[in-house]
Amino acid sequence: ARAQAMEVDESPAVEYADIGGIDEQVREVREAVEEPLINPEKFDTVGIDPPSGVLLYGPPGTGKTMLAKAVANETDATFIKMAGSELVRKFIGEGSRLVRDLFELASEREPAIIFIDEIDAIAATRTESKTSGDAEVQRTMMQLLSEMDGFEARGNIRIIAATNRFDMLDRAILRPGRFDRLIEVPEPDAEGRERIFEIHTEQMNVADDVTFADLAEETAGYSGAEIASVATEAGMFAIRDGRTEVRKTDFVEALEKIEADDGGEFVPSA
Ligand code: ATP
């Protein structure tokens, strides 16, 4: 069950340089997650505890998972990911057991970064409906909070959660000692989009008629994930046309195919 529900990566291949347009968020994550792992004595000397948990929130595909992986990479920590939706899909009692397993695995593999994606699945404000499912979800969340209470703030396990639905969260999880450092990860602005285009075309043979600043202008509302798809799709058009060089026209066609998705789930086109 463990293997299915958790993704474990001893050395994720993401670096801070791979993340575009959210430099301030990178800085904040490093301060809240990396610093306590690398220089715990700084916190001892000043006499404060580092943040217990970091919550990344913002639209889909903006780099939240990348941030968590990059910190794990940079600190030589094991990256352990679990999706909130996985935790609630299980049979009665399974969710809280999986949370226990998650922290147990982290302590076996420390230093470790625990990344809980879609935390809203287990930490949404309770709705009117009081089904048994709700009680089970509640138990899973209580288990998570109790595991967080149980580990040393200055220890070798750091926890990062992510959500696209900040509005839905039960405020109880944001109290001190829980997810007490909030970092918003927004959709990239024009400058950010330009940087993300640069990053995702680094390995591509891009023709001289392609201007990233123009592409950035034309992709208002696109997330990083959507920009990555545009780059890949442009490359596909070049291949279809029997070229190895990717031209402006390829990007224009790719933009027609990949449209920015406002809000809902991002569905890559086939
Ligand atoms: P979700 O909320 O849907 O889980 P997320 O915010 O965790 O999304 P990521 O999984 O980090 O998004 O990003 C998905 C992919 O999109 C990345 O693997 C990368 O290719 C691209 N991407 C997203 N954001 C950025 C960014 N800021 N810079 C460069 N690439 C990005």
CSV table of C-alpha atoms and ligand atoms in Angstrom, one decimal:
chain,number,residue,atom,x,y,z
A,1,ALA,CA,0.0,0.0,0.0
A,2,ARG,CA,2.9,2.3,0.9
A,3,ALA,CA,4.5,2.1,-2.5
A,4,GLN,CA,1.2,3.0,-4.3
A,5,ALA,CA,0.2,5.9,-2.1
A,6,MET,CA,3.6,7.5,-1.7
A,7,GLU,CA,6.2,8.7,-4.2
A,8,VAL,CA,9.7,8.4,-2.8
A,9,ASP,CA,12.6,10.1,-4.5
A,10,GLU,CA,16.1,10.0,-3.0
A,11,SER,CA,17.3,12.8,-5.2
A,12,PRO,CA,14.8,14.6,-7.2
A,13,ALA,CA,16.2,16.2,-10.4
A,14,VAL,CA,14.8,19.7,-9.9
A,15,GLU,CA,17.1,22.7,-9.2
A,16,TYR,CA,16.1,26.2,-8.2
A,17,ALA,CA,17.4,27.4,-11.5
A,18,ASP,CA,14.7,25.3,-13.2
A,19,ILE,CA,12.0,27.4,-11.6
A,20,GLY,CA,11.0,30.6,-13.3
A,21,GLY,CA,9.2,33.7,-12.3
A,22,ILE,CA,8.8,33.0,-8.6
A,23,ASP,CA,12.1,34.1,-7.2
A,24,GLU,CA,10.6,35.6,-4.0
A,25,GLN,CA,8.8,32.3,-3.3
A,26,VAL,CA,12.0,30.4,-3.8
A,27,ARG,CA,13.7,32.7,-1.3
A,28,GLU,CA,10.9,32.2,1.2
A,29,VAL,CA,10.9,28.4,0.9
A,30,ARG,CA,14.7,28.3,1.3
A,31,GLU,CA,14.4,30.4,4.5
A,32,ALA,CA,11.6,28.3,6.0
A,33,VAL,CA,12.6,24.8,4.9
A,34,GLU,CA,16.2,24.7,3.8
A,35,GLU,CA,17.8,26.9,6.5
A,36,PRO,CA,16.4,24.9,9.5
A,37,LEU,CA,17.8,21.7,7.9
A,38,ILE,CA,21.2,23.1,7.0
A,39,ASN,CA,21.8,25.5,9.8
A,40,PRO,CA,19.6,24.4,12.8
A,41,GLU,CA,22.1,26.1,15.2
A,42,LYS,CA,21.1,29.5,13.9
A,43,PHE,CA,17.6,29.0,15.2
A,44,ASP,CA,19.0,27.6,18.5
A,45,THR,CA,21.2,30.6,18.9
A,46,VAL,CA,18.5,33.1,18.3
A,47,GLY,CA,16.1,31.0,20.4
A,48,ILE,CA,13.2,30.5,18.0
A,49,ASP,CA,11.7,27.5,16.4
A,50,PRO,CA,11.5,27.5,12.6
A,51,PRO,CA,8.1,27.2,11.0
A,52,SER,CA,6.5,23.8,11.6
A,53,GLY,CA,5.0,23.4,8.3
A,54,VAL,CA,4.9,25.4,5.1
A,55,LEU,CA,1.8,25.7,3.0
A,56,LEU,CA,2.1,26.6,-0.7
A,57,TYR,CA,-1.1,27.8,-2.2
A,58,GLY,CA,-2.1,29.0,-5.7
A,59,PRO,CA,-3.4,27.9,-9.1
A,60,PRO,CA,-2.4,24.6,-10.6
A,61,GLY,CA,0.8,24.2,-12.5
A,62,THR,CA,2.7,27.1,-11.0
A,63,GLY,CA,5.7,25.3,-9.6
A,64,LYS,CA,4.6,24.2,-6.1
A,65,THR,CA,5.8,20.6,-6.5
A,66,MET,CA,9.0,21.9,-8.2
A,67,LEU,CA,9.7,24.1,-5.2
A,68,ALA,CA,9.4,21.1,-2.8
A,69,LYS,CA,11.5,18.9,-5.0
A,70,ALA,CA,14.2,21.6,-5.4
A,71,VAL,CA,14.5,22.0,-1.6
A,72,ALA,CA,14.9,18.3,-1.2
A,73,ASN,CA,17.5,18.2,-3.9
A,74,GLU,CA,19.4,21.1,-2.5
A,75,THR,CA,19.5,19.7,1.1
A,76,ASP,CA,20.2,16.1,0.0
A,77,ALA,CA,16.9,15.1,1.6
A,78,THR,CA,14.6,12.3,0.6
A,79,PHE,CA,11.5,13.6,-1.1
A,80,ILE,CA,8.4,11.8,0.0
A,81,LYS,CA,5.1,12.9,-1.7
A,82,MET,CA,1.6,11.9,-0.8
A,83,ALA,CA,-1.5,13.3,-2.4
A,84,GLY,CA,-4.4,14.2,-0.1
A,85,SER,CA,-6.8,12.6,-2.5
A,86,GLU,CA,-5.0,9.3,-2.0
A,87,LEU,CA,-5.4,9.6,1.7
A,88,VAL,CA,-9.2,9.9,1.4
A,89,ARG,CA,-9.7,7.2,-1.2
A,90,LYS,CA,-8.7,4.5,1.2
A,91,PHE,CA,-10.8,2.2,3.3
A,92,ILE,CA,-11.9,3.2,6.8
A,93,GLY,CA,-8.8,3.5,9.0
A,94,GLU,CA,-6.4,3.5,6.1
A,95,GLY,CA,-6.0,7.2,5.8
A,96,SER,CA,-4.7,7.7,9.3
A,97,ARG,CA,-2.5,4.6,9.0
A,98,LEU,CA,-1.0,6.0,5.8
A,99,VAL,CA,-0.2,9.2,7.6
A,100,ARG,CA,1.6,7.2,10.3
A,101,ASP,CA,3.5,5.2,7.6
A,102,LEU,CA,4.4,8.5,5.9
A,103,PHE,CA,6.1,9.9,9.0
A,104,GLU,CA,7.7,6.6,9.9
A,105,LEU,CA,9.2,6.4,6.5
A,106,ALA,CA,10.4,10.0,6.8
A,107,SER,CA,12.2,9.2,10.0
A,108,GLU,CA,13.8,6.1,8.5
A,109,ARG,CA,15.1,8.2,5.6
A,110,GLU,CA,15.9,11.5,7.2
A,111,PRO,CA,16.7,14.2,6.3
A,112,ALA,CA,13.4,14.1,4.5
A,113,ILE,CA,10.9,16.5,3.0
A,114,ILE,CA,7.3,15.4,3.3
A,115,PHE,CA,5.2,16.9,0.5
A,116,ILE,CA,1.4,16.6,0.9
A,117,ASP,CA,-0.2,17.7,-2.3
A,118,GLU,CA,-3.9,18.6,-2.4
A,119,ILE,CA,-4.0,19.0,1.4
A,120,ASP,CA,-7.6,20.4,1.0
A,121,ALA,CA,-8.8,16.8,0.4
A,122,ILE,CA,-8.2,16.1,4.1
A,123,ALA,CA,-8.3,19.6,5.5
A,124,ALA,CA,-11.4,21.2,4.0
A,125,THR,CA,-13.9,23.0,6.2
A,126,ARG,CA,-16.5,20.6,7.2
A,127,THR,CA,-19.6,20.8,5.1
A,128,GLU,CA,-23.2,20.3,6.3
A,129,SER,CA,-23.3,16.7,5.2
A,130,LYS,CA,-22.1,14.5,8.0
A,131,THR,CA,-21.5,11.2,6.3
A,132,SER,CA,-19.2,8.6,7.7
A,133,GLY,CA,-16.7,9.6,5.0
A,134,ASP,CA,-16.4,13.0,6.6
A,135,ALA,CA,-15.6,11.4,10.0
A,136,GLU,CA,-12.9,9.3,8.4
A,137,VAL,CA,-11.4,12.4,6.6
A,138,GLN,CA,-11.4,14.2,9.9
A,139,ARG,CA,-9.5,11.3,11.6
A,140,THR,CA,-6.9,11.4,8.9
A,141,MET,CA,-6.4,15.1,9.4
A,142,MET,CA,-6.2,14.7,13.2
A,143,GLN,CA,-3.5,12.0,12.7
A,144,LEU,CA,-1.5,14.4,10.5
A,145,LEU,CA,-1.7,17.2,13.1
A,146,SER,CA,-0.7,14.8,15.9
A,147,GLU,CA,2.3,13.6,13.9
A,148,MET,CA,3.3,17.2,13.3
A,149,ASP,CA,3.0,17.9,17.0
A,150,GLY,CA,5.2,14.9,17.7
A,151,PHE,CA,8.3,15.8,15.8
A,152,GLU,CA,11.0,18.2,16.8
A,153,ALA,CA,10.7,21.5,15.0
A,154,ARG,CA,14.5,21.7,14.7
A,155,GLY,CA,14.7,18.1,13.5
A,156,ASN,CA,15.6,16.6,10.2
A,157,ILE,CA,12.1,16.2,8.8
A,158,ARG,CA,10.4,19.2,7.1
A,159,ILE,CA,6.8,19.3,5.9
A,160,ILE,CA,5.4,21.1,3.0
A,161,ALA,CA,1.8,21.0,1.8
A,162,ALA,CA,0.2,22.5,-1.3
A,163,THR,CA,-3.3,23.4,-2.3
A,164,ASN,CA,-5.2,25.1,-5.2
A,165,ARG,CA,-8.1,25.7,-2.9
A,166,PHE,CA,-6.9,27.9,0.0
A,167,ASP,CA,-10.5,29.2,0.5
A,168,MET,CA,-11.7,25.7,1.3
A,169,LEU,CA,-9.1,25.0,4.1
A,170,ASP,CA,-10.1,24.4,7.7
A,171,ARG,CA,-8.3,27.3,9.5
A,172,ALA,CA,-7.4,24.9,12.3
A,173,ILE,CA,-4.5,23.6,10.2
A,174,LEU,CA,-3.0,27.1,10.0
A,175,ARG,CA,-2.5,27.6,13.7
A,176,PRO,CA,1.0,28.1,15.2
A,177,GLY,CA,2.9,24.8,15.3
A,178,ARG,CA,1.0,23.5,12.3
A,179,PHE,CA,1.1,25.0,8.8
A,180,ASP,CA,2.3,28.3,10.1
A,181,ARG,CA,4.2,29.6,7.1
A,182,LEU,CA,2.0,30.5,4.1
A,183,ILE,CA,3.5,31.1,0.8
A,184,GLU,CA,1.4,32.1,-2.2
A,185,VAL,CA,2.6,30.8,-5.5
A,186,PRO,CA,0.8,32.9,-8.2
A,187,GLU,CA,0.5,32.6,-11.9
A,188,PRO,CA,3.6,34.1,-13.5
A,189,ASP,CA,3.6,37.7,-14.8
A,190,ALA,CA,5.0,38.6,-18.2
A,191,GLU,CA,8.6,38.6,-17.0
A,192,GLY,CA,8.1,35.3,-15.3
A,193,ARG,CA,6.6,33.8,-18.4
A,194,GLU,CA,9.5,34.9,-20.4
A,195,ARG,CA,11.9,33.2,-18.0
A,196,ILE,CA,9.8,30.0,-18.0
A,197,PHE,CA,9.9,30.0,-21.9
A,198,GLU,CA,13.7,30.3,-21.7
A,199,ILE,CA,13.9,27.5,-19.2
A,200,HIS,CA,11.7,25.1,-21.2
A,201,THR,CA,13.4,25.8,-24.5
A,202,GLU,CA,17.0,25.5,-23.2
A,203,GLN,CA,17.5,22.1,-24.8
A,204,MET,CA,15.6,23.1,-28.0
A,205,ASN,CA,17.0,24.3,-31.3
A,206,VAL,CA,15.1,27.6,-31.4
A,207,ALA,CA,15.2,29.7,-34.6
A,208,ASP,CA,16.2,33.4,-34.5
A,209,ASP,CA,12.7,34.6,-35.3
A,210,VAL,CA,11.5,33.4,-31.9
A,211,THR,CA,11.3,36.2,-29.3
A,212,PHE,CA,10.5,35.1,-25.8
A,213,ALA,CA,9.3,38.5,-24.7
A,214,ASP,CA,6.7,38.4,-27.5
A,215,LEU,CA,5.6,34.9,-26.4
A,216,ALA,CA,5.3,36.1,-22.9
A,217,GLU,CA,3.0,38.9,-24.0
A,218,GLU,CA,0.8,36.4,-25.8
A,219,THR,CA,0.5,34.0,-22.9
A,220,ALA,CA,-1.2,36.2,-20.2
A,221,GLY,CA,-3.0,33.8,-17.9
A,222,TYR,CA,-0.8,30.8,-18.8
A,223,SER,CA,0.7,28.8,-15.9
A,224,GLY,CA,4.2,27.4,-15.9
A,225,ALA,CA,2.8,24.0,-16.8
A,226,GLU,CA,0.9,25.4,-19.7
A,227,ILE,CA,4.0,27.2,-21.0
A,228,ALA,CA,6.0,23.9,-20.7
A,229,SER,CA,3.2,22.3,-22.9
A,230,VAL,CA,3.4,25.1,-25.4
A,231,ALA,CA,7.2,24.6,-25.8
A,232,THR,CA,6.8,20.8,-26.2
A,233,GLU,CA,3.9,21.3,-28.7
A,234,ALA,CA,6.0,23.8,-30.8
A,235,GLY,CA,8.7,21.1,-31.0
A,236,MET,CA,6.1,18.6,-32.1
A,237,PHE,CA,5.0,20.9,-35.0
A,238,ALA,CA,8.7,21.2,-36.1
A,239,ILE,CA,9.1,17.4,-36.1
A,240,ARG,CA,5.9,17.0,-38.0
A,241,ASP,CA,7.2,19.4,-40.6
A,242,GLY,CA,10.5,17.5,-40.8
A,243,ARG,CA,12.6,20.2,-39.2
A,244,THR,CA,15.0,20.1,-36.2
A,245,GLU,CA,14.7,23.9,-35.8
A,246,VAL,CA,11.7,25.3,-34.0
A,247,ARG,CA,10.3,28.4,-35.5
A,248,LYS,CA,8.0,31.2,-34.5
A,249,THR,CA,5.2,29.7,-36.6
A,250,ASP,CA,5.5,26.5,-34.6
A,251,PHE,CA,5.0,28.5,-31.4
A,252,VAL,CA,2.0,30.3,-32.9
A,253,GLU,CA,0.4,27.0,-33.8
A,254,ALA,CA,1.2,25.6,-30.4
A,255,LEU,CA,-0.5,28.6,-28.8
A,256,GLU,CA,-3.6,27.9,-30.7
A,257,LYS,CA,-3.6,24.4,-29.5
A,258,ILE,CA,-2.7,25.1,-25.8
A,259,GLU,CA,-5.0,27.7,-24.4
A,260,ALA,CA,-4.7,29.0,-20.9
A,261,ASP,CA,-7.1,27.3,-18.5
A,262,ASP,CA,-8.6,29.8,-16.1
A,263,GLY,CA,-9.2,28.1,-12.8
A,264,GLY,CA,-10.3,24.5,-13.4
A,265,GLU,CA,-8.1,21.5,-13.7
A,266,PHE,CA,-5.4,21.8,-16.3
A,267,VAL,CA,-6.0,19.1,-19.0
A,268,PRO,CA,-3.2,18.8,-21.4
A,269,SER,CA,-4.4,18.4,-25.0
A,270,ALA,CA,-3.6,15.1,-26.7
B,1,ATP,P1,-0.5,21.4,-9.0
B,1,ATP,O1,-1.1,22.5,-8.1
B,1,ATP,O2,-1.4,21.1,-10.2
B,1,ATP,O3,0.0,20.2,-8.3
B,1,ATP,P2,2.1,22.6,-9.1
B,1,ATP,O4,2.0,24.0,-8.7
B,1,ATP,O5,2.6,21.7,-8.1
B,1,ATP,O6,0.7,22.1,-9.7
B,1,ATP,P3,4.3,21.7,-10.7
B,1,ATP,O7,4.0,20.3,-10.6
B,1,ATP,O8,5.4,22.2,-9.8
B,1,ATP,O9,3.0,22.5,-10.4
B,1,ATP,O10,4.6,22.1,-12.2
B,1,ATP,C1,4.2,21.2,-13.3
B,1,ATP,C2,5.2,21.4,-14.4
B,1,ATP,O11,5.0,22.7,-15.0
B,1,ATP,C3,6.6,21.4,-14.0
B,1,ATP,O12,7.2,20.1,-14.1
B,1,ATP,C4,7.3,22.3,-15.0
B,1,ATP,O13,7.6,21.6,-16.2
B,1,ATP,C5,6.2,23.3,-15.3
B,1,ATP,N1,6.3,24.5,-14.4
B,1,ATP,C6,5.3,24.9,-13.6
B,1,ATP,N2,5.7,26.0,-12.9
B,1,ATP,C7,6.9,26.4,-13.4
B,1,ATP,C8,7.8,27.4,-13.1
B,1,ATP,N3,7.5,28.4,-12.2
B,1,ATP,N4,9.0,27.4,-13.8
B,1,ATP,C9,9.3,26.5,-14.7
B,1,ATP,N5,8.5,25.5,-15.0
B,1,ATP,C10,7.3,25.4,-14.4
